[in-house]
Coordinates of C-alpha atoms in Angstrom, one line a residue:
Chain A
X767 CA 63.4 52.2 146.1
X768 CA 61.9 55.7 146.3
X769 CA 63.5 58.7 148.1
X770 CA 62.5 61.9 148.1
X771 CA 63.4 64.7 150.2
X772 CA 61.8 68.1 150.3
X773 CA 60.9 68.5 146.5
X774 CA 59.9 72.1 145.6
X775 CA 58.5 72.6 142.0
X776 CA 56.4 75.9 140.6
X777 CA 55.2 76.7 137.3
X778 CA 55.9 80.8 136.5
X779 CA 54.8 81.7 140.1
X780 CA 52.5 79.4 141.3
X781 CA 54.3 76.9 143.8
X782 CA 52.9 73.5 143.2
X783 CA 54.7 71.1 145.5
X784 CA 57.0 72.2 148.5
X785 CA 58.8 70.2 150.7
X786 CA 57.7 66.9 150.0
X787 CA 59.5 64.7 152.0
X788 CA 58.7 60.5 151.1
X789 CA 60.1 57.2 151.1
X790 CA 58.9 54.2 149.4
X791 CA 60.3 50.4 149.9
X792 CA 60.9 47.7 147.7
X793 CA 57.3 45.7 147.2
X794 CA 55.2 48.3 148.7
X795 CA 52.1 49.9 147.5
X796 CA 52.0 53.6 148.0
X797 CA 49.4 55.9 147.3
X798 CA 49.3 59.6 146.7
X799 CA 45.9 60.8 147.4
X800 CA 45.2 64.5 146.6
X801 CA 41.6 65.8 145.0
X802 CA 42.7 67.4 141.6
X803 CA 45.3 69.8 141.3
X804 CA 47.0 69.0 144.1
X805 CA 50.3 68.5 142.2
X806 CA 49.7 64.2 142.2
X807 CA 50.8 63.8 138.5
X808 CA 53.5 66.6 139.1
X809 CA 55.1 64.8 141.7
X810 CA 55.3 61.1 139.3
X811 CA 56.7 63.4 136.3
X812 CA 59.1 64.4 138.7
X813 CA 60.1 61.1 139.9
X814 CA 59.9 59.3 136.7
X815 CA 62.5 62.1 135.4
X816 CA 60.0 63.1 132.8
X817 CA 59.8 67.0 135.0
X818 CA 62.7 69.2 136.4
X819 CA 62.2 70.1 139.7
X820 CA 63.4 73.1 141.6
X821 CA 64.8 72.0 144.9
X822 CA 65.4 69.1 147.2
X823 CA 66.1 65.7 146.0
X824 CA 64.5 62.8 144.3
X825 CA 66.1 59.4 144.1
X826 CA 64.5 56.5 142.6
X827 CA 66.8 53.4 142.3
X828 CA 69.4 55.1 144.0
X829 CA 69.6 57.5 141.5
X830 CA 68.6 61.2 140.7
X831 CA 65.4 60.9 138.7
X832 CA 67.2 63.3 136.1
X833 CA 69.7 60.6 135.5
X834 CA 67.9 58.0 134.6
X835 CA 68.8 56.3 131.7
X836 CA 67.2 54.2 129.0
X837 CA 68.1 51.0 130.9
X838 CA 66.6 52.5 134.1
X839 CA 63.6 53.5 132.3
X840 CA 63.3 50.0 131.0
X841 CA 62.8 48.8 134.7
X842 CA 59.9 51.6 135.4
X843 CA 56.6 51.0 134.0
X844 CA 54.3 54.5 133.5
X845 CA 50.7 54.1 133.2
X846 CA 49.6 58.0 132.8
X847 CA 46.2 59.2 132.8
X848 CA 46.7 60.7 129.7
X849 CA 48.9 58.5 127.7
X850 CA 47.5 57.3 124.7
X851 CA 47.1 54.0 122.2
X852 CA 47.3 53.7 118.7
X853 CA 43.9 54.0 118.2
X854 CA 43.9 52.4 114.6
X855 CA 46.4 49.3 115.8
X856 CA 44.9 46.1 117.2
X857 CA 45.7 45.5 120.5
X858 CA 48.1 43.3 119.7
X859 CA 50.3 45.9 117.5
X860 CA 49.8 48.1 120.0
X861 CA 51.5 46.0 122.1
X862 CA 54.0 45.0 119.1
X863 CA 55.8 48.5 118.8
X864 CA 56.9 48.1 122.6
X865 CA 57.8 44.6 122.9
X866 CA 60.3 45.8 119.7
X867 CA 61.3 48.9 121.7
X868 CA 61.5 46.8 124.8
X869 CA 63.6 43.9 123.3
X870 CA 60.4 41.6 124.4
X871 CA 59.7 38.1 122.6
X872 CA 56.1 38.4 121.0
X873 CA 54.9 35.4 122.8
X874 CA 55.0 38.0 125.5
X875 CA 52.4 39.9 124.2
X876 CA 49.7 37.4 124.3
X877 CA 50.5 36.4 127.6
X878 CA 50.2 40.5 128.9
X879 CA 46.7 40.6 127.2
X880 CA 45.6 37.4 129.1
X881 CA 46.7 39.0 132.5
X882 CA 44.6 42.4 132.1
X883 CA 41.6 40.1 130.3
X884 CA 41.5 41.5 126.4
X885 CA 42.9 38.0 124.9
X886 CA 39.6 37.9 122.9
X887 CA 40.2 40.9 122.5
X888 CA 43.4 41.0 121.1
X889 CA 42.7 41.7 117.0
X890 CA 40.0 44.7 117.7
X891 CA 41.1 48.1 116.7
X892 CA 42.2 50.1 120.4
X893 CA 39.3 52.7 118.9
X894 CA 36.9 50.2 119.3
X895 CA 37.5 49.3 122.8
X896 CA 35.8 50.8 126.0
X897 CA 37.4 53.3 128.1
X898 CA 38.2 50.3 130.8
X899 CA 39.3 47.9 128.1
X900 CA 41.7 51.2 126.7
X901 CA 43.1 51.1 130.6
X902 CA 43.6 47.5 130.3
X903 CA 45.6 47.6 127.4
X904 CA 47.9 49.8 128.6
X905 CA 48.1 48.0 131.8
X906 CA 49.4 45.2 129.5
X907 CA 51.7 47.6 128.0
X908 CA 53.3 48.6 131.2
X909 CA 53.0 44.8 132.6
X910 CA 54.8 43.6 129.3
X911 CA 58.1 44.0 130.3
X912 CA 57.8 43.3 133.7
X913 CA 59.2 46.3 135.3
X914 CA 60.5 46.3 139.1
X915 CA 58.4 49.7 139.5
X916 CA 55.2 50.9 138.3
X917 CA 53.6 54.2 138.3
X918 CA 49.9 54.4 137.8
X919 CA 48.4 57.8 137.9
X920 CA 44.8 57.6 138.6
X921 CA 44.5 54.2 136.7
X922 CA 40.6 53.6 137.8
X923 CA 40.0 56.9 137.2
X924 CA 35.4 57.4 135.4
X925 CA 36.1 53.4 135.2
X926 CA 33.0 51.4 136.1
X927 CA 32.9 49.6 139.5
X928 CA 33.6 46.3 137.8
X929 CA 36.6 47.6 135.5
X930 CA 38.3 49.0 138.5
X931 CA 38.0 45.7 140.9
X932 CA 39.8 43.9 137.9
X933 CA 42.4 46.2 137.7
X934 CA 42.8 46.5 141.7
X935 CA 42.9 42.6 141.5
X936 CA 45.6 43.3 138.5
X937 CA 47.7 45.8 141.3
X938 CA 47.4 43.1 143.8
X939 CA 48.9 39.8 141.8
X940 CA 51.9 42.5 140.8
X941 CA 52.3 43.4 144.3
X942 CA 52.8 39.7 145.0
X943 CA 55.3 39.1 142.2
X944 CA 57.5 41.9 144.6
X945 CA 56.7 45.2 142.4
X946 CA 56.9 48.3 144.1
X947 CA 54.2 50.5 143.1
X948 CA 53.2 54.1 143.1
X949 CA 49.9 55.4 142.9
X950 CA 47.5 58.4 142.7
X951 CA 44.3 58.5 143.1
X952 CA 41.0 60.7 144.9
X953 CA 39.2 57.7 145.4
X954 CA 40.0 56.7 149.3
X955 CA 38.0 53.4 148.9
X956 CA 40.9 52.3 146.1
X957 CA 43.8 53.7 148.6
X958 CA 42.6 52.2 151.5
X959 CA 41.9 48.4 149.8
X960 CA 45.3 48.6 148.1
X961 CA 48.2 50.7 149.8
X962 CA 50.4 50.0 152.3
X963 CA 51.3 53.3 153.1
X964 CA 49.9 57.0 152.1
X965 CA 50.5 60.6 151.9
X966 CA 47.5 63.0 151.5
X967 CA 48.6 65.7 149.5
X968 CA 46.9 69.0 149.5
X969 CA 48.0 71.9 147.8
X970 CA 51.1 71.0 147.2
X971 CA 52.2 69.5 150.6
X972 CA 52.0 66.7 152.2
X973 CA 49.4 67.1 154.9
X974 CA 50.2 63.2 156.6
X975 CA 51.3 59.9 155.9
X976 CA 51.1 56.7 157.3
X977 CA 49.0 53.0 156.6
X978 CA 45.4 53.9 156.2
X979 CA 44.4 52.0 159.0
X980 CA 46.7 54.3 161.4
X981 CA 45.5 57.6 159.4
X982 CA 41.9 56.6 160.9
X983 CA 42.6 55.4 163.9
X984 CA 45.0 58.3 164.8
X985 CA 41.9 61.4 163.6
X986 CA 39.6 59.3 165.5
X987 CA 38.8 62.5 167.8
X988 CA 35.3 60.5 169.0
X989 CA 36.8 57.6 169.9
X990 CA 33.2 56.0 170.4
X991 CA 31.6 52.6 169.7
X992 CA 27.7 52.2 167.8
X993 CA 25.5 49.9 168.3
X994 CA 22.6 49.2 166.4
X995 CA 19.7 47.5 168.6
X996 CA 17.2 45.1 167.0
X997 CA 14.6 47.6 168.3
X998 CA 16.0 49.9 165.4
X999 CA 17.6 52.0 168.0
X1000 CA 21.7 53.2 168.0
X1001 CA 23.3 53.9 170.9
X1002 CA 26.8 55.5 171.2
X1003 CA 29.3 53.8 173.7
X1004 CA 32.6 56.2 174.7
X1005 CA 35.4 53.4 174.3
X1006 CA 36.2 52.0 177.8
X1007 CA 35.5 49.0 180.2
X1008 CA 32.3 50.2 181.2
X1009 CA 31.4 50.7 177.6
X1010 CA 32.6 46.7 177.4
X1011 CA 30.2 45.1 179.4
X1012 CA 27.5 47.1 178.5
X1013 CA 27.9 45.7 175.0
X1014 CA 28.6 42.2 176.9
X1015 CA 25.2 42.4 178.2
X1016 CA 23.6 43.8 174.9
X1017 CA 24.7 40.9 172.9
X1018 CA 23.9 38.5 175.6
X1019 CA 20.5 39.3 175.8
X1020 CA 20.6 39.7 171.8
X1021 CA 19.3 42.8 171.4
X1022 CA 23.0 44.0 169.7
X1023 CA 23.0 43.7 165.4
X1024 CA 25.5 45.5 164.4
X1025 CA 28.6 47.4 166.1
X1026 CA 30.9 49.5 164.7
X1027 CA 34.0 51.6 165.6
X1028 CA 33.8 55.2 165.2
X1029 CA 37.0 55.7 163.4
X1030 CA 36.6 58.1 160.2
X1031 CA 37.6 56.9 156.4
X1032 CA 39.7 58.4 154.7
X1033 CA 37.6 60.9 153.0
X1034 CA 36.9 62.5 156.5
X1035 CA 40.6 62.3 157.7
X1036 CA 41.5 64.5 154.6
X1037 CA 38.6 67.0 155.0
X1038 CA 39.4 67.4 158.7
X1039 CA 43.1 67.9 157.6
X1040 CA 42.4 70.3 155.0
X1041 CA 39.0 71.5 155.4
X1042 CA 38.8 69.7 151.4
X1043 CA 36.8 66.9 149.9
X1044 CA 38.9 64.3 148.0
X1045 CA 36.7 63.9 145.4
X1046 CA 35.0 67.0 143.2
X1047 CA 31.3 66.8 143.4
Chain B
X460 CA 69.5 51.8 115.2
X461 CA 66.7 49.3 117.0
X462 CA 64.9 52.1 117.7
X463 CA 64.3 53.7 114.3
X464 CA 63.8 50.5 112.8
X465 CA 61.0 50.0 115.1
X466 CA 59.7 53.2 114.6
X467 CA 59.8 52.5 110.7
X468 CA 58.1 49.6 111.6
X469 CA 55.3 50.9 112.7
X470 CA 54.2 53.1 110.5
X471 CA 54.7 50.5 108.2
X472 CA 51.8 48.8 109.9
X473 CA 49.9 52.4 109.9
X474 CA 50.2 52.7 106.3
X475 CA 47.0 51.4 105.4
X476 CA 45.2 51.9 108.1
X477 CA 46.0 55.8 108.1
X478 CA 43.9 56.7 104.9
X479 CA 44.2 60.6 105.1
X480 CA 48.4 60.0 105.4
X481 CA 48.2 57.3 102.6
X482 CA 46.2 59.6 100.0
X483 CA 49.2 62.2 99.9
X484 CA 51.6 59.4 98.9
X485 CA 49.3 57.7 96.4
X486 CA 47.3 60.9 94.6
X487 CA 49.9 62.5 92.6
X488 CA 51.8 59.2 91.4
X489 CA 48.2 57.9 90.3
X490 CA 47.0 61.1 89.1
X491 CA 50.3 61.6 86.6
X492 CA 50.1 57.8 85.2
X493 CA 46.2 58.0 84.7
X494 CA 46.5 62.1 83.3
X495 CA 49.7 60.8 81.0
X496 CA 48.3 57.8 79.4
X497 CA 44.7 59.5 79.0
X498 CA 45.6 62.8 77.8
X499 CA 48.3 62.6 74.6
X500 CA 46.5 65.6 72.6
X501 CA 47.6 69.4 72.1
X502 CA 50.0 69.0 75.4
X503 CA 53.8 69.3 75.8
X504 CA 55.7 66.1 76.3
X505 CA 55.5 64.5 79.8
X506 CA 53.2 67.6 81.0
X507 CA 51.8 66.1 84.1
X508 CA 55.0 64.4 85.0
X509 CA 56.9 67.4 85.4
X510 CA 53.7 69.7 86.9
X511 CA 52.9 66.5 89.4
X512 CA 56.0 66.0 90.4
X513 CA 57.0 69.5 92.2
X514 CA 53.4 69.4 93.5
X515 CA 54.1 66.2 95.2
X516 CA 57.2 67.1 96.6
X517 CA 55.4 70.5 98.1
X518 CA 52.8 68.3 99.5
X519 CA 52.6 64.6 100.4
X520 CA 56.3 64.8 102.5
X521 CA 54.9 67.8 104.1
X522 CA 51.7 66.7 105.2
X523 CA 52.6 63.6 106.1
X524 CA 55.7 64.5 108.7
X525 CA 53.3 67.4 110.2
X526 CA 50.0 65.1 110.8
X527 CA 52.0 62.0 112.0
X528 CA 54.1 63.9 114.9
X529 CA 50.9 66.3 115.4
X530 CA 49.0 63.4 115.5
X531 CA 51.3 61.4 118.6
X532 CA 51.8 64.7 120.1
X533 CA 48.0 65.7 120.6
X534 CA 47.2 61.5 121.6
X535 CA 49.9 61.4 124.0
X536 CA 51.6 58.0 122.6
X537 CA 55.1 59.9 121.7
X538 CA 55.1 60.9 125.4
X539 CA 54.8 57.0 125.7
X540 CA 57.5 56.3 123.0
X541 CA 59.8 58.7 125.0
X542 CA 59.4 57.0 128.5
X543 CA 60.0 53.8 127.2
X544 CA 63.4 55.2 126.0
X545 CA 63.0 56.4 122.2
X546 CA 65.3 59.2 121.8
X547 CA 63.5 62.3 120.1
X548 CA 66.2 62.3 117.0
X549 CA 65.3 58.1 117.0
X550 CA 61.8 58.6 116.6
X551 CA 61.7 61.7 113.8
X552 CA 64.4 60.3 111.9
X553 CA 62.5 56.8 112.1
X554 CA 59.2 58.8 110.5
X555 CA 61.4 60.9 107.8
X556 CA 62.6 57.8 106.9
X557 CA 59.9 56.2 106.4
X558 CA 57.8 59.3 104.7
X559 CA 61.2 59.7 103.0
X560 CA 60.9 56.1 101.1
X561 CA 57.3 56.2 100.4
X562 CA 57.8 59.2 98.7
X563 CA 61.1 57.7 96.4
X564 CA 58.4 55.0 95.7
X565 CA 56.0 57.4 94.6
X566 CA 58.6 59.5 92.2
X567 CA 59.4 55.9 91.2
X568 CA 55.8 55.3 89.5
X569 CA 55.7 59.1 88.5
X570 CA 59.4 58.1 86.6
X571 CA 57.9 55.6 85.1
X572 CA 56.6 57.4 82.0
X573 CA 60.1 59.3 81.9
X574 CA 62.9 58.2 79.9
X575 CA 65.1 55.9 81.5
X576 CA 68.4 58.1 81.0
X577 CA 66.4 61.0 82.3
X578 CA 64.9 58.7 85.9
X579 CA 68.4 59.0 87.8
X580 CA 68.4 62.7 87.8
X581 CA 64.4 63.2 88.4
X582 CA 64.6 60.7 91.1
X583 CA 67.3 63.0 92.4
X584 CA 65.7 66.2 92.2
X585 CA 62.7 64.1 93.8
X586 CA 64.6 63.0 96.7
X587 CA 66.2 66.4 97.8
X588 CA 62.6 68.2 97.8
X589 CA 61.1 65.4 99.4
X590 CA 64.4 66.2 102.0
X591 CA 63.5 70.0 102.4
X592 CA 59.9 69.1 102.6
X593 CA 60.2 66.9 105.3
X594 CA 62.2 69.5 107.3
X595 CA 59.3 72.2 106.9
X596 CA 56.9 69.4 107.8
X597 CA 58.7 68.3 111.1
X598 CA 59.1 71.7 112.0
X599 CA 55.0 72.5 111.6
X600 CA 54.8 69.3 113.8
X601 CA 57.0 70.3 116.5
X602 CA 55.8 74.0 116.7
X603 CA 52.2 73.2 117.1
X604 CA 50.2 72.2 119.9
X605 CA 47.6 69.9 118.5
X606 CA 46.6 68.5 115.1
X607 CA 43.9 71.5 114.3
X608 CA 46.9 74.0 114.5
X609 CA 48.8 72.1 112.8
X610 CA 46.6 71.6 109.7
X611 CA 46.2 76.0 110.4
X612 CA 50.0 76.2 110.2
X613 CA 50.4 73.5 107.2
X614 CA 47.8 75.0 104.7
X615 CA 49.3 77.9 103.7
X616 CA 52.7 76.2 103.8
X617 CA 51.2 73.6 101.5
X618 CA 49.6 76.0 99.0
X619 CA 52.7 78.1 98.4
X620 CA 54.8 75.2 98.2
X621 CA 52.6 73.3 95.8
X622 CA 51.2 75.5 94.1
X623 CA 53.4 78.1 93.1
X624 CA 55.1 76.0 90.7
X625 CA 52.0 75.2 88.4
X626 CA 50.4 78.9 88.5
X627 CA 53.7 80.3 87.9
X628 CA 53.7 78.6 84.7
X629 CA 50.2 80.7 84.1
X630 CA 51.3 84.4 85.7
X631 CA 54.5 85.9 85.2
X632 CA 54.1 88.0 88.7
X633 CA 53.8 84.5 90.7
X634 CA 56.9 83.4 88.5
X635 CA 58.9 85.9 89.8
X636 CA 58.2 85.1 93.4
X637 CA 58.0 81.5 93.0
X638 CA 61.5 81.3 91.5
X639 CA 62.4 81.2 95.2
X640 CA 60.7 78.5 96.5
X641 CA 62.6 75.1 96.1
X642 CA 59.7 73.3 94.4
X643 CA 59.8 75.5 91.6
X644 CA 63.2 74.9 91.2
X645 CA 62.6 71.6 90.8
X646 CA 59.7 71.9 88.4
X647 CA 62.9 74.2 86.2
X648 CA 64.8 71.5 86.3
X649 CA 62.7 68.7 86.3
X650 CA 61.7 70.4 83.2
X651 CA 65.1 70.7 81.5
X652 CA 66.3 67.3 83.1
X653 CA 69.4 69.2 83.8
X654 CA 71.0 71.5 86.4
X655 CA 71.6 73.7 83.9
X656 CA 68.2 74.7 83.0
X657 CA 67.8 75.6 86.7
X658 CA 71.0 77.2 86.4
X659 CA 73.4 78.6 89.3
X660 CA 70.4 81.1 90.6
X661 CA 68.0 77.3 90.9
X662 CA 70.7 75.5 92.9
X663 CA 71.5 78.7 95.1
X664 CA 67.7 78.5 95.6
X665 CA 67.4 75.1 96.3
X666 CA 70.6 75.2 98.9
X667 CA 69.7 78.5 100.4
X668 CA 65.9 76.7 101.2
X669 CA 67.4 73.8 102.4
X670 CA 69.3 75.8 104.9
X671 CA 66.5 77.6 105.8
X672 CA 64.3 74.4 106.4
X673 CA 67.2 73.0 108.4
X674 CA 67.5 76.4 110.6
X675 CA 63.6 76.4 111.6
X676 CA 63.9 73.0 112.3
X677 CA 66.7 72.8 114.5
X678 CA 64.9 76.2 116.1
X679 CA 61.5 74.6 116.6
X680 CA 63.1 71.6 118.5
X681 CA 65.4 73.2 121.0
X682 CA 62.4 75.7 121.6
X683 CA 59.7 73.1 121.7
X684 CA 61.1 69.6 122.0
X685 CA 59.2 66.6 121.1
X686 CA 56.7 67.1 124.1

């Protein structure tokens, strides 16, 4: 669905991304995840066709993401950090003015603001929602026409805990329906629930890719098992067979209450990689 | 054509809702009905008619274009209206259009207290300012960044536009530099209901500014786009 073979962008003489080599398939979830600045919402600009790029190649539908046409565009939904709402429509006429753009019947509409949870919200002016609510709606405007691929840049981003699980459940269902879906973020929590597949970008490149689960297992440099004793003690194990039956005895004689693999998150994957927190404190 | 429609159509729906925006079509259409019915005395015939009328066109097309493409540049929605697959000439000929109308309707109430032989010809003097105002307009909305530049950028624009005309009827100096600036060709011959009493020097003036308007504009998009 998404090909892209060693991109290479710069702005005056600052190189932003080089070399970024990625491939995305139909009905996956990929995630970009770079701390900010690290060229993320370049790289969707590019692939959306919205940038120029510099070198290398980016297809998207089997197609240069400079060709794309109004028809393509129609089957890409964009949900941009920064794009905005008419703040003085409803949500409904906000919604209006793409279903008309879009060719989409206005029953539609109603049916996009049940999905992301604003139905009762559907008359109030888009200035009087909250910043999750604003997210929502233009979740329902990129859901509206049911697009084959979406791009969400950051789409949880200083959204309370409870906003962001509604739109990760929101992600999910469109996974299901077969949408492929690309996705930046700095929160490795949100990559790790949600992607199949991601790249950690840093500076421009792209430092490693993979399913979360194999990123973690594959910088697990301890390789080490903790147990947590019931007299409040832990104990580390080195992974083995001796390590095994020592924890077979533990739990036997019920002094084991928790255990846990030392494999790192994400978070500690990318700092080992690049020496860099993904998220600014 | 699906495209400007819908672009008309929505800022038919921000009409109201946009008050700033709506004033500059309203003010001067209310102002000359009320000022013409309520002041009769000591004035020349349809005074406020033909003062009103080039201060209008200066302003209200003006002001509008450059706020409401300022306006979706700074929020980010024309970005959205351009990924969803609005063409750039779609979406600024949708909004002259529409500006374009509003203002015909508002030159519609100012005719109102004209003459009816004389309404074709105002209504045509009306509609090629409003033209060359909404040129200069789009072109302050391309050009700047953000709406606070824009209302820098549209002040002065607005002032000379609008009010040449009435304080060149005051100040022979202004008069002299006024006479080329469209809108006082209009008030000329808005005055004289004719070409004629703008004469060949008022029409040169009026082409040469339409021109000009065209130029900048057709500058200030291939430089800056719609982005």
């Amino acid at each position: 669905m998404i090909r892209c073979r060693g991109i290479e962008k710069s702005f005056s003489d600052k190189k932003v991304l080089s070399g970024i080599d990625l491939d995305i398939n139909d009905g996956q979830i990929f995630g970009l995840l770079g701390p900010s600045g690290a060229g993320k919402t370049t790289l969707i600009k590019i692939i959306t066709g919205q940038l120029s790029y510099d070198g290398g190649s980016a297809l998207i539908m089997d197609k240069e993401a400079g060709d794309l046409t109004r028809e393509d565009n129609r089957r890409i939904g964009i949900m941009m950090d920064n794009f905005g709402v008419y703040d003085r429509f409803s949500c409904t006429d906000n919604l209006k003015v793409f279903a008309d753009i879009y060719g989409t019947p206005y029953a539609k509409i109603a049916e996009s603001l049940e999905l992301v949870g604003l139905k009762s919200a559907a008359k109030k002016s888009a200035s009087d929602l909250s910043k999750g609510m604003r997210a929502r709606l233009q979740l329902a405007r990129v859901f509206m026409h049911s697009p084959e691929i979406l791009f969400l840049d950051e789409p949880t981003s200083g959204l309370d805990p409870r906003s962001s699980k509604a739109i990760h459940r929101l992600i999910r269902d469109k996974k299901k329906e077969g949408c492929t879906i690309f996705l930046t973020t700095h929160n490795m929590e949100e990559a790790y629930e949600l992607c199949d597949t991601v790249a950690l970008l840093n500076e421009g490149r792209i430092v490693d890719i993979g399913a979360p689960d194999e990123l973690c297992r594959k910088y697990d440099s301890k390789k080490t098992i903790r147990v947590h004793l019931n007299t409040g003690e832990d104990i580390e194990l080195p992974c083995g067979e001796e390590s095994g039956k020592k924890i077979d005895e533990l739990i036997a004689a019920g002094k084991a209450e928790t255990i846990h693999s030392s494999e790192p998150d994400l978070e500690t994957v990318f700092l080992e990689l690049t020496g860099k927190k993904l998220e600014e404190e | 054509m699906k495209n400007i429609l819908t672009i008309v159509k929505k800022q038919i729906r921000d009409t109201v809702k946009n008050k700033p925006v709506l004033i500059q079509f309203l003010m001067f259409p209310l102002m000359t009905l009320i000022f013409e019915n309520a002041i009769k005395a000591d004035m020349p015939e349809l005074f406020f008619v033909k003062m009103f009328s080039s201060m209008f066109v200066g302003m209200a097309p003006l002001v509008a274009t450059a706020s409401i493409i300022s306006e979706e540049k700074e929020k980010n929605t024309l970005r959205v209206l351009m990924m969803a697959g609005v063409r750039p000439f779609e979406y600024l000929t949708g909004v002259s259009v529409y500006i374009w109308v509003l203002c015909m309707a508002g030159s519609a109430v100012m005719a109102s207290a004209l003459p009816s032989g004389d309404i074709p010809f105002f209504m045509a003097m009306m509609g090629t300012g409003c033209i060359i105002s909404i040129f200069i307009g789009a072109c302050i909305g391309i050009f700047a960044k953000n709406q606070m530049v824009t209302t820098s950028l549209m002040m002065p624009v607005m002032m000379v536009l609008s009010f040449s005309p009435m304080l060149a009827m005051f100040n022979d100096k202004i008069e002299k530099a006024a006479r080329f600036v469209f809108t006082q060709q209009i008030r000329v011959a808005v005055d004289g209901m004719s070409f004629e009493s703008a004469g060949r020097f008022g029409v040169c003036v009026l082409a040469a500014n339409a021109a000009l308007a065209l130029v900048l504009f057709f500058a200030a998009f291939k430089k800056k786009g719609l982005e």
